[in-house]
């Protein structure tokens, strides 16, 4: 078996995926994909590019390095493991902020590394943002208040795990969840511990091998007017406030005796 065949088998096992699921993502039959894992044949360059984008590992590393000897976190941080990030620029050469639409957000998973897909996205500019590459992603659900459905989170591209900071919020582009916006709590060798700002949702571990891209929160665009009740404290907050007030009153009484 070649290094490539061993590597793609290893990478597939790391994400706990079946040959059929990977084959479907690559738009080929399971039998054809199995031959690549068995080393019975080598994929053509066009398919090798799709495999590289699917596992988010550079072609150079897949065909020249035994990835089984390196942790997934180390692989993702290797200088040679760089997947092209397509960007759109204006006539002056300045970066534009591409907008990933709500209705087609899942399409981003297959098009994020495709220059033609990125070129078709609508875009805006925000002159007050600093240096870096920015992209706008749709906010969905109620896990990160006060951002509502219809809002957009504008993130700055993170090209190294060393730039990540616990306590900050990020847009994670992932294989299983798609686009998810969460707060980073911890970083381990093989996963990120993420949490929602809405305490109704429990923290969870996101495997590093499942992550395609990470974008740091910089600002947001609300497309729906905020209402007064959006900022009203919930029941648990009120209960906690009453407990603290009760404790303060008790302490004051004890001092006055």
mmCIF file of N, CA, C and O in Angstrom, residues 110-211:
data_model
loop_
_atom_site.group_PDB
_atom_site.id
_atom_site.type_symbol
_atom_site.label_atom_id
_atom_site.label_comp_id
_atom_site.label_asym_id
_atom_site.label_seq_id
_atom_site.Cartn_x
_atom_site.Cartn_y
_atom_site.Cartn_z
ATOM 1 N N UNK A 110 -19.206 22.565 0.643
ATOM 2 C CA UNK A 110 -18.591 22.004 -0.557
ATOM 3 C C UNK A 110 -17.915 23.072 -1.410
ATOM 4 O O UNK A 110 -17.100 22.748 -2.268
ATOM 5 N N UNK A 111 -18.236 24.337 -1.163
ATOM 6 C CA UNK A 111 -17.681 25.390 -2.010
ATOM 7 C C UNK A 111 -16.679 26.302 -1.345
ATOM 8 O O UNK A 111 -16.128 27.183 -2.004
ATOM 9 N N UNK A 112 -16.394 26.089 -0.036
ATOM 10 C CA UNK A 112 -15.545 27.035 0.692
ATOM 11 C C UNK A 112 -14.140 27.167 0.110
ATOM 12 O O UNK A 112 -13.497 28.202 0.249
ATOM 13 N N UNK A 113 -13.657 26.107 -0.546
ATOM 14 C CA UNK A 113 -12.311 26.172 -1.126
ATOM 15 C C UNK A 113 -12.346 26.284 -2.649
ATOM 16 O O UNK A 113 -11.317 26.151 -3.300
ATOM 17 N N UNK A 114 -13.523 26.562 -3.177
ATOM 18 C CA UNK A 114 -13.695 26.667 -4.628
ATOM 19 C C UNK A 114 -13.759 28.147 -5.027
ATOM 20 O O UNK A 114 -14.716 28.847 -4.689
ATOM 21 N N UNK A 115 -12.749 28.661 -5.739
ATOM 22 C CA UNK A 115 -12.744 30.083 -6.120
ATOM 23 C C UNK A 115 -13.984 30.504 -6.885
ATOM 24 O O UNK A 115 -14.459 31.634 -6.726
ATOM 25 N N UNK A 116 -14.527 29.618 -7.727
ATOM 26 C CA UNK A 116 -15.707 29.972 -8.507
ATOM 27 C C UNK A 116 -16.925 30.165 -7.605
ATOM 28 O O UNK A 116 -17.735 31.067 -7.818
ATOM 29 N N UNK A 117 -17.069 29.322 -6.575
ATOM 30 C CA UNK A 117 -18.177 29.466 -5.632
ATOM 31 C C UNK A 117 -18.051 30.784 -4.872
ATOM 32 O O UNK A 117 -19.033 31.527 -4.736
ATOM 33 N N UNK A 118 -16.853 31.075 -4.366
ATOM 34 C CA UNK A 118 -16.631 32.305 -3.607
ATOM 35 C C UNK A 118 -16.888 33.526 -4.483
ATOM 36 O O UNK A 118 -17.443 34.530 -4.040
ATOM 37 N N UNK A 119 -16.509 33.444 -5.746
ATOM 38 C CA UNK A 119 -16.680 34.563 -6.673
ATOM 39 C C UNK A 119 -18.160 34.888 -6.866
ATOM 40 O O UNK A 119 -18.526 36.053 -7.088
ATOM 41 N N UNK A 120 -19.036 33.890 -6.745
ATOM 42 C CA UNK A 120 -20.471 34.105 -6.969
ATOM 43 C C UNK A 120 -21.176 34.707 -5.751
ATOM 44 O O UNK A 120 -22.320 35.161 -5.872
ATOM 45 N N UNK A 121 -20.546 34.704 -4.590
ATOM 46 C CA UNK A 121 -21.186 35.225 -3.392
ATOM 47 C C UNK A 121 -21.282 36.751 -3.448
ATOM 48 O O UNK A 121 -20.394 37.424 -3.956
ATOM 49 N N UNK A 122 -22.383 37.289 -2.923
ATOM 50 C CA UNK A 122 -22.504 38.733 -2.789
ATOM 51 C C UNK A 122 -21.478 39.213 -1.766
ATOM 52 O O UNK A 122 -21.013 38.441 -0.930
ATOM 53 N N UNK A 123 -21.126 40.485 -1.817
ATOM 54 C CA UNK A 123 -20.088 40.965 -0.918
ATOM 55 C C UNK A 123 -20.327 42.415 -0.529
ATOM 56 O O UNK A 123 -21.068 43.139 -1.188
ATOM 57 N N UNK A 124 -19.681 42.805 0.577
ATOM 58 C CA UNK A 124 -19.767 44.170 1.083
ATOM 59 C C UNK A 124 -18.381 44.595 1.555
ATOM 60 O O UNK A 124 -17.449 43.776 1.595
ATOM 61 N N UNK A 125 -18.245 45.857 1.920
ATOM 62 C CA UNK A 125 -17.009 46.340 2.549
ATOM 63 C C UNK A 125 -17.373 47.078 3.831
ATOM 64 O O UNK A 125 -18.418 47.749 3.897
ATOM 65 N N UNK A 126 -16.533 46.942 4.839
ATOM 66 C CA UNK A 126 -16.675 47.674 6.090
ATOM 67 C C UNK A 126 -15.326 48.300 6.397
ATOM 68 O O UNK A 126 -14.412 47.625 6.864
ATOM 69 N N UNK A 127 -15.167 49.590 6.138
ATOM 70 C CA UNK A 127 -13.847 50.228 6.241
ATOM 71 C C UNK A 127 -13.273 50.274 7.649
ATOM 72 O O UNK A 127 -12.068 50.462 7.812
ATOM 73 N N UNK A 128 -14.120 50.086 8.692
ATOM 74 C CA UNK A 128 -13.606 50.213 10.054
ATOM 75 C C UNK A 128 -12.924 48.936 10.548
ATOM 76 O O UNK A 128 -12.321 48.934 11.627
ATOM 77 N N UNK A 129 -13.017 47.843 9.801
ATOM 78 C CA UNK A 129 -12.353 46.607 10.206
ATOM 79 C C UNK A 129 -10.849 46.724 9.955
ATOM 80 O O UNK A 129 -10.411 47.382 9.014
ATOM 81 N N UNK A 130 -10.074 46.053 10.792
ATOM 82 C CA UNK A 130 -8.616 46.096 10.636
ATOM 83 C C UNK A 130 -8.131 45.162 9.549
ATOM 84 O O UNK A 130 -8.907 44.678 8.715
ATOM 85 N N UNK A 131 -6.842 44.890 9.561
ATOM 86 C CA UNK A 131 -6.271 44.003 8.557
ATOM 87 C C UNK A 131 -6.746 42.576 8.785
ATOM 88 O O UNK A 131 -7.082 42.187 9.898
ATOM 89 N N UNK A 132 -6.757 41.801 7.731
ATOM 90 C CA UNK A 132 -7.193 40.415 7.821
ATOM 91 C C UNK A 132 -8.203 40.093 6.745
ATOM 92 O O UNK A 132 -8.625 40.967 5.969
ATOM 93 N N UNK A 133 -8.601 38.825 6.683
ATOM 94 C CA UNK A 133 -9.614 38.386 5.729
ATOM 95 C C UNK A 133 -10.911 38.130 6.473
ATOM 96 O O UNK A 133 -10.936 37.404 7.463
ATOM 97 N N UNK A 134 -12.005 38.732 5.997
ATOM 98 C CA UNK A 134 -13.289 38.655 6.696
ATOM 99 C C UNK A 134 -14.356 37.996 5.821
ATOM 100 O O UNK A 134 -14.313 38.072 4.588
ATOM 101 N N UNK A 135 -15.313 37.358 6.483
ATOM 102 C CA UNK A 135 -16.442 36.741 5.775
ATOM 103 C C UNK A 135 -17.667 36.803 6.685
ATOM 104 O O UNK A 135 -17.536 36.765 7.916
ATOM 105 N N UNK A 136 -18.857 36.924 6.109
ATOM 106 C CA UNK A 136 -20.105 37.038 6.877
ATOM 107 C C UNK A 136 -20.879 35.722 6.813
ATOM 108 O O UNK A 136 -21.133 35.196 5.727
ATOM 109 N N UNK A 137 -21.254 35.222 7.996
ATOM 110 C CA UNK A 137 -21.960 33.946 8.087
ATOM 111 C C UNK A 137 -23.317 34.136 8.766
ATOM 112 O O UNK A 137 -23.453 34.954 9.683
ATOM 113 N N UNK A 138 -24.325 33.368 8.353
ATOM 114 C CA UNK A 138 -25.657 33.508 8.952
ATOM 115 C C UNK A 138 -25.718 32.959 10.367
ATOM 116 O O UNK A 138 -25.136 31.922 10.670
ATOM 117 N N UNK A 139 -26.414 33.670 11.254
ATOM 118 C CA UNK A 139 -26.654 33.191 12.615
ATOM 119 C C UNK A 139 -27.987 32.463 12.626
ATOM 120 O O UNK A 139 -28.973 32.944 12.057
ATOM 121 N N UNK A 140 -28.019 31.311 13.280
ATOM 122 C CA UNK A 140 -29.238 30.511 13.319
ATOM 123 C C UNK A 140 -29.483 29.991 14.729
ATOM 124 O O UNK A 140 -28.540 29.702 15.465
ATOM 125 N N UNK A 141 -30.764 29.859 15.096
ATOM 126 C CA UNK A 141 -31.113 29.315 16.394
ATOM 127 C C UNK A 141 -31.025 30.349 17.506
ATOM 128 O O UNK A 141 -30.858 31.543 17.266
ATOM 129 N N UNK A 142 -31.117 29.863 18.747
ATOM 130 C CA UNK A 142 -31.131 30.752 19.905
ATOM 131 C C UNK A 142 -29.991 30.467 20.871
ATOM 132 O O UNK A 142 -30.053 30.829 22.044
ATOM 133 N N UNK A 143 -28.931 29.826 20.372
ATOM 134 C CA UNK A 143 -27.848 29.408 21.267
ATOM 135 C C UNK A 143 -26.894 30.536 21.630
ATOM 136 O O UNK A 143 -26.171 30.435 22.620
ATOM 137 N N UNK A 144 -26.865 31.608 20.819
ATOM 138 C CA UNK A 144 -25.920 32.700 21.066
ATOM 139 C C UNK A 144 -26.632 34.050 21.078
ATOM 140 O O UNK A 144 -26.440 34.887 20.186
ATOM 141 N N UNK A 145 -27.469 34.279 22.091
ATOM 142 C CA UNK A 145 -28.157 35.571 22.161
ATOM 143 C C UNK A 145 -27.162 36.712 22.357
ATOM 144 O O UNK A 145 -26.079 36.482 22.907
ATOM 145 N N UNK A 146 -27.487 37.938 21.861
ATOM 146 C CA UNK A 146 -28.770 38.352 21.296
ATOM 147 C C UNK A 146 -28.869 38.163 19.787
ATOM 148 O O UNK A 146 -29.777 38.711 19.165
ATOM 149 N N UNK A 147 -27.938 37.428 19.171
ATOM 150 C CA UNK A 147 -27.990 37.224 17.724
ATOM 151 C C UNK A 147 -29.189 36.356 17.355
ATOM 152 O O UNK A 147 -29.365 35.269 17.897
ATOM 153 N N UNK A 148 -29.999 36.826 16.429
ATOM 154 C CA UNK A 148 -31.216 36.121 16.033
ATOM 155 C C UNK A 148 -31.072 35.509 14.646
ATOM 156 O O UNK A 148 -30.138 35.824 13.896
ATOM 157 N N UNK A 149 -32.037 34.646 14.314
ATOM 158 C CA UNK A 149 -32.116 34.153 12.946
ATOM 159 C C UNK A 149 -32.219 35.354 12.006
ATOM 160 O O UNK A 149 -33.010 36.277 12.247
ATOM 161 N N UNK A 150 -31.446 35.323 10.957
ATOM 162 C CA UNK A 150 -31.456 36.432 10.008
ATOM 163 C C UNK A 150 -30.277 37.364 10.188
ATOM 164 O O UNK A 150 -29.946 38.126 9.275
ATOM 165 N N UNK A 151 -29.640 37.313 11.365
ATOM 166 C CA UNK A 151 -28.458 38.146 11.609
ATOM 167 C C UNK A 151 -27.235 37.520 10.934
ATOM 168 O O UNK A 151 -27.244 36.350 10.556
ATOM 169 N N UNK A 152 -26.184 38.312 10.797
ATOM 170 C CA UNK A 152 -24.938 37.829 10.214
ATOM 171 C C UNK A 152 -23.779 38.100 11.162
ATOM 172 O O UNK A 152 -23.669 39.189 11.725
ATOM 173 N N UNK A 153 -22.948 37.090 11.334
ATOM 174 C CA UNK A 153 -21.731 37.218 12.128
ATOM 175 C C UNK A 153 -20.573 37.423 11.163
ATOM 176 O O UNK A 153 -20.363 36.608 10.258
ATOM 177 N N UNK A 154 -19.829 38.497 11.327
ATOM 178 C CA UNK A 154 -18.667 38.756 10.477
ATOM 179 C C UNK A 154 -17.424 38.300 11.227
ATOM 180 O O UNK A 154 -17.148 38.754 12.342
ATOM 181 N N UNK A 155 -16.707 37.354 10.628
ATOM 182 C CA UNK A 155 -15.549 36.783 11.285
ATOM 183 C C UNK A 155 -14.261 37.054 10.533
ATOM 184 O O UNK A 155 -14.259 37.236 9.310
ATOM 185 N N UNK A 156 -13.166 37.098 11.281
ATOM 186 C CA UNK A 156 -11.828 37.246 10.693
ATOM 187 C C UNK A 156 -11.173 35.879 10.622
ATOM 188 O O UNK A 156 -11.181 35.126 11.595
ATOM 189 N N UNK A 157 -10.626 35.539 9.485
ATOM 190 C CA UNK A 157 -10.064 34.213 9.250
ATOM 191 C C UNK A 157 -8.887 33.920 10.180
ATOM 192 O O UNK A 157 -7.973 34.737 10.329
ATOM 193 N N UNK A 158 -8.930 32.757 10.809
ATOM 194 C CA UNK A 158 -7.861 32.294 11.684
ATOM 195 C C UNK A 158 -7.053 31.230 10.935
ATOM 196 O O UNK A 158 -7.594 30.197 10.549
ATOM 197 N N UNK A 159 -5.777 31.489 10.707
ATOM 198 C CA UNK A 159 -4.967 30.534 9.944
ATOM 199 C C UNK A 159 -4.013 29.734 10.818
ATOM 200 O O UNK A 159 -3.209 28.949 10.315
ATOM 201 N N UNK A 160 -4.101 29.908 12.153
ATOM 202 C CA UNK A 160 -3.248 29.148 13.063
ATOM 203 C C UNK A 160 -3.959 28.991 14.404
ATOM 204 O O UNK A 160 -4.575 29.944 14.898
ATOM 205 N N UNK A 161 -3.876 27.791 14.982
ATOM 206 C CA UNK A 161 -4.500 27.563 16.278
ATOM 207 C C UNK A 161 -3.888 28.456 17.350
ATOM 208 O O UNK A 161 -4.507 28.723 18.372
ATOM 209 N N UNK A 162 -2.669 28.913 17.113
ATOM 210 C CA UNK A 162 -2.015 29.790 18.071
ATOM 211 C C UNK A 162 -2.722 31.123 18.229
ATOM 212 O O UNK A 162 -2.491 31.843 19.206
ATOM 213 N N UNK A 163 -3.587 31.469 17.269
ATOM 214 C CA UNK A 163 -4.332 32.725 17.340
ATOM 215 C C UNK A 163 -5.604 32.595 18.168
ATOM 216 O O UNK A 163 -6.236 33.592 18.501
ATOM 217 N N UNK A 164 -6.000 31.358 18.479
ATOM 218 C CA UNK A 164 -7.232 31.134 19.231
ATOM 219 C C UNK A 164 -7.066 31.529 20.695
ATOM 220 O O UNK A 164 -6.015 31.320 21.294
ATOM 221 N N UNK A 165 -8.136 32.078 21.269
ATOM 222 C CA UNK A 165 -8.132 32.479 22.674
ATOM 223 C C UNK A 165 -9.399 31.951 23.349
ATOM 224 O O UNK A 165 -10.512 32.159 22.836
ATOM 225 N N UNK A 166 -9.225 31.261 24.469
ATOM 226 C CA UNK A 166 -10.392 30.767 25.195
ATOM 227 C C UNK A 166 -11.194 31.952 25.726
ATOM 228 O O UNK A 166 -10.648 32.990 26.085
ATOM 229 N N UNK A 167 -12.493 31.772 25.740
ATOM 230 C CA UNK A 167 -13.382 32.836 26.179
ATOM 231 C C UNK A 167 -13.935 33.666 25.044
ATOM 232 O O UNK A 167 -14.932 34.370 25.214
ATOM 233 N N UNK A 168 -13.310 33.601 23.860
ATOM 234 C CA UNK A 168 -13.792 34.348 22.707
ATOM 235 C C UNK A 168 -14.702 33.468 21.856
ATOM 236 O O UNK A 168 -14.644 32.241 21.930
ATOM 237 N N UNK A 169 -15.534 34.095 21.038
ATOM 238 C CA UNK A 169 -16.465 33.340 20.194
ATOM 239 C C UNK A 169 -15.960 33.286 18.751
ATOM 240 O O UNK A 169 -15.331 34.228 18.264
ATOM 241 N N UNK A 170 -16.259 32.167 18.090
ATOM 242 C CA UNK A 170 -15.769 31.910 16.741
ATOM 243 C C UNK A 170 -16.850 31.230 15.898
ATOM 244 O O UNK A 170 -17.719 30.530 16.431
ATOM 245 N N UNK A 171 -16.752 31.435 14.603
ATOM 246 C CA UNK A 171 -17.555 30.668 13.653
ATOM 247 C C UNK A 171 -16.699 29.482 13.220
ATOM 248 O O UNK A 171 -15.598 29.664 12.684
ATOM 249 N N UNK A 172 -17.188 28.273 13.475
ATOM 250 C CA UNK A 172 -16.482 27.059 13.093
ATOM 251 C C UNK A 172 -17.177 26.454 11.872
ATOM 252 O O UNK A 172 -18.392 26.243 11.889
ATOM 253 N N UNK A 173 -16.398 26.183 10.831
ATOM 254 C CA UNK A 173 -16.912 25.486 9.654
ATOM 255 C C UNK A 173 -16.524 24.024 9.827
ATOM 256 O O UNK A 173 -15.337 23.687 9.817
ATOM 257 N N UNK A 174 -17.515 23.161 9.998
ATOM 258 C CA UNK A 174 -17.237 21.778 10.370
ATOM 259 C C UNK A 174 -17.875 20.788 9.409
ATOM 260 O O UNK A 174 -18.853 21.096 8.717
ATOM 261 N N UNK A 175 -17.321 19.604 9.409
ATOM 262 C CA UNK A 175 -17.793 18.548 8.521
ATOM 263 C C UNK A 175 -19.199 18.081 8.902
ATOM 264 O O UNK A 175 -20.044 17.872 8.047
ATOM 265 N N UNK A 176 -19.481 17.900 10.172
ATOM 266 C CA UNK A 176 -20.748 17.339 10.618
ATOM 267 C C UNK A 176 -21.803 18.404 10.916
ATOM 268 O O UNK A 176 -22.955 18.259 10.548
ATOM 269 N N UNK A 177 -21.425 19.483 11.605
ATOM 270 C CA UNK A 177 -22.400 20.505 12.006
ATOM 271 C C UNK A 177 -22.631 21.566 10.945
ATOM 272 O O UNK A 177 -23.623 22.287 10.986
ATOM 273 N N UNK A 178 -21.713 21.684 10.019
ATOM 274 C CA UNK A 178 -21.809 22.769 9.051
ATOM 275 C C UNK A 178 -21.240 24.039 9.651
ATOM 276 O O UNK A 178 -20.130 24.049 10.171
ATOM 277 N N UNK A 179 -22.010 25.117 9.606
ATOM 278 C CA UNK A 179 -21.579 26.403 10.163
ATOM 279 C C UNK A 179 -22.135 26.532 11.574
ATOM 280 O O UNK A 179 -23.356 26.490 11.774
ATOM 281 N N UNK A 180 -21.273 26.686 12.567
ATOM 282 C CA UNK A 180 -21.737 26.835 13.943
ATOM 283 C C UNK A 180 -20.979 27.968 14.620
ATOM 284 O O UNK A 180 -19.763 28.106 14.456
ATOM 285 N N UNK A 181 -21.705 28.784 15.348
ATOM 286 C CA UNK A 181 -21.119 29.930 16.055
ATOM 287 C C UNK A 181 -21.175 29.655 17.549
ATOM 288 O O UNK A 181 -22.257 29.535 18.126
ATOM 289 N N UNK A 182 -20.009 29.513 18.198
ATOM 290 C CA UNK A 182 -19.952 29.149 19.610
ATOM 291 C C UNK A 182 -18.766 29.837 20.289
ATOM 292 O O UNK A 182 -17.880 30.376 19.636
ATOM 293 N N UNK A 183 -18.743 29.739 21.620
ATOM 294 C CA UNK A 183 -17.646 30.290 22.415
ATOM 295 C C UNK A 183 -16.646 29.178 22.731
ATOM 296 O O UNK A 183 -17.040 28.059 23.080
ATOM 297 N N UNK A 184 -15.363 29.486 22.598
ATOM 298 C CA UNK A 184 -14.306 28.511 22.846
ATOM 299 C C UNK A 184 -13.962 28.485 24.331
ATOM 300 O O UNK A 184 -13.574 29.496 24.910
ATOM 301 N N UNK A 185 -14.103 27.300 24.953
ATOM 302 C CA UNK A 185 -13.821 27.174 26.387
ATOM 303 C C UNK A 185 -12.443 26.571 26.648
ATOM 304 O O UNK A 185 -11.703 27.042 27.494
ATOM 305 N N UNK A 186 -12.125 25.485 25.922
ATOM 306 C CA UNK A 186 -10.843 24.809 26.140
ATOM 307 C C UNK A 186 -10.325 24.251 24.816
ATOM 308 O O UNK A 186 -11.094 23.993 23.891
ATOM 309 N N UNK A 187 -9.002 24.037 24.753
ATOM 310 C CA UNK A 187 -8.357 23.412 23.598
ATOM 311 C C UNK A 187 -7.547 22.224 24.107
ATOM 312 O O UNK A 187 -6.716 22.378 25.004
ATOM 313 N N UNK A 188 -7.807 21.046 23.558
ATOM 314 C CA UNK A 188 -7.029 19.860 23.911
ATOM 315 C C UNK A 188 -6.280 19.383 22.673
ATOM 316 O O UNK A 188 -6.329 20.019 21.624
ATOM 317 N N UNK A 189 -5.614 18.242 22.782
ATOM 318 C CA UNK A 189 -4.826 17.738 21.654
ATOM 319 C C UNK A 189 -5.684 17.339 20.467
ATOM 320 O O UNK A 189 -5.229 17.388 19.323
ATOM 321 N N UNK A 190 -6.912 16.899 20.729
ATOM 322 C CA UNK A 190 -7.732 16.401 19.619
ATOM 323 C C UNK A 190 -9.102 17.054 19.496
ATOM 324 O O UNK A 190 -9.886 16.679 18.627
ATOM 325 N N UNK A 191 -9.417 18.032 20.346
ATOM 326 C CA UNK A 191 -10.745 18.628 20.254
ATOM 327 C C UNK A 191 -10.794 20.029 20.851
ATOM 328 O O UNK A 191 -9.895 20.447 21.592
ATOM 329 N N UNK A 192 -11.857 20.748 20.501
ATOM 330 C CA UNK A 192 -12.171 22.035 21.108
ATOM 331 C C UNK A 192 -13.410 21.843 21.977
ATOM 332 O O UNK A 192 -14.365 21.180 21.555
ATOM 333 N N UNK A 193 -13.408 22.411 23.174
ATOM 334 C CA UNK A 193 -14.604 22.401 24.006
ATOM 335 C C UNK A 193 -15.345 23.707 23.751
ATOM 336 O O UNK A 193 -14.817 24.793 24.000
ATOM 337 N N UNK A 194 -16.568 23.591 23.229
ATOM 338 C CA UNK A 194 -17.353 24.758 22.850
ATOM 339 C C UNK A 194 -18.572 24.897 23.754
ATOM 340 O O UNK A 194 -19.090 23.899 24.264
ATOM 341 N N UNK A 195 -19.033 26.125 23.921
ATOM 342 C CA UNK A 195 -20.241 26.348 24.711
ATOM 343 C C UNK A 195 -21.084 27.427 24.060
ATOM 344 O O UNK A 195 -20.579 28.299 23.349
ATOM 345 N N UNK A 196 -22.381 27.357 24.317
ATOM 346 C CA UNK A 196 -23.304 28.390 23.860
ATOM 347 C C UNK A 196 -23.478 29.416 24.964
ATOM 348 O O UNK A 196 -23.328 29.097 26.146
ATOM 349 N N UNK A 197 -23.795 30.636 24.618
ATOM 350 C CA UNK A 197 -24.064 31.654 25.629
ATOM 351 C C UNK A 197 -25.427 31.434 26.280
ATOM 352 O O UNK A 197 -25.692 31.938 27.369
ATOM 353 N N UNK A 198 -26.300 30.702 25.614
ATOM 354 C CA UNK A 198 -27.581 30.309 26.186
ATOM 355 C C UNK A 198 -27.341 29.084 27.065
ATOM 356 O O UNK A 198 -27.002 28.005 26.565
ATOM 357 N N UNK A 199 -27.518 29.223 28.378
ATOM 358 C CA UNK A 199 -27.211 28.139 29.311
ATOM 359 C C UNK A 199 -28.094 26.918 29.147
ATOM 360 O O UNK A 199 -27.846 25.875 29.767
ATOM 361 N N UNK A 200 -29.132 27.019 28.327
ATOM 362 C CA UNK A 200 -29.983 25.860 28.072
ATOM 363 C C UNK A 200 -29.206 24.750 27.374
ATOM 364 O O UNK A 200 -29.512 23.570 27.518
ATOM 365 N N UNK A 201 -28.173 25.125 26.619
ATOM 366 C CA UNK A 201 -27.385 24.166 25.859
ATOM 367 C C UNK A 201 -26.107 23.796 26.615
ATOM 368 O O UNK A 201 -25.435 24.653 27.165
ATOM 369 N N UNK A 202 -25.801 22.509 26.627
ATOM 370 C CA UNK A 202 -24.607 22.025 27.317
ATOM 371 C C UNK A 202 -23.359 22.211 26.450
ATOM 372 O O UNK A 202 -23.434 22.129 25.214
ATOM 373 N N UNK A 203 -22.202 22.444 27.072
ATOM 374 C CA UNK A 203 -20.941 22.474 26.315
ATOM 375 C C UNK A 203 -20.685 21.116 25.656
ATOM 376 O O UNK A 203 -21.181 20.081 26.124
ATOM 377 N N UNK A 204 -19.922 21.119 24.582
ATOM 378 C CA UNK A 204 -19.626 19.854 23.902
ATOM 379 C C UNK A 204 -18.256 19.939 23.244
ATOM 380 O O UNK A 204 -17.730 21.026 23.000
ATOM 381 N N UNK A 205 -17.690 18.763 22.971
ATOM 382 C CA UNK A 205 -16.365 18.682 22.350
ATOM 383 C C UNK A 205 -16.513 18.585 20.836
ATOM 384 O O UNK A 205 -17.292 17.775 20.330
ATOM 385 N N UNK A 206 -15.779 19.411 20.123
ATOM 386 C CA UNK A 206 -15.745 19.381 18.661
ATOM 387 C C UNK A 206 -14.389 18.834 18.230
ATOM 388 O O UNK A 206 -13.358 19.457 18.501
ATOM 389 N N UNK A 207 -14.352 17.655 17.586
ATOM 390 C CA UNK A 207 -13.063 17.099 17.156
ATOM 391 C C UNK A 207 -12.329 18.046 16.209
ATOM 392 O O UNK A 207 -12.933 18.606 15.294
ATOM 393 N N UNK A 208 -11.041 18.213 16.420
ATOM 394 C CA UNK A 208 -10.245 19.074 15.554
ATOM 395 C C UNK A 208 -10.264 18.560 14.118
ATOM 396 O O UNK A 208 -10.277 19.346 13.159
ATOM 397 N N UNK A 209 -10.306 17.244 13.963
ATOM 398 C CA UNK A 209 -10.313 16.651 12.620
ATOM 399 C C UNK A 209 -11.590 16.988 11.853
ATOM 400 O O UNK A 209 -11.661 16.796 10.642
ATOM 401 N N UNK A 210 -12.609 17.491 12.547
ATOM 402 C CA UNK A 210 -13.882 17.821 11.920
ATOM 403 C C UNK A 210 -13.934 19.277 11.445
ATOM 404 O O UNK A 210 -14.896 19.697 10.819
ATOM 405 N N UNK A 211 -12.884 20.048 11.767
ATOM 406 C CA UNK A 211 -12.906 21.490 11.500
ATOM 407 C C UNK A 211 -12.233 21.816 10.164
ATOM 408 O O UNK A 211 -11.100 21.418 9.915
#
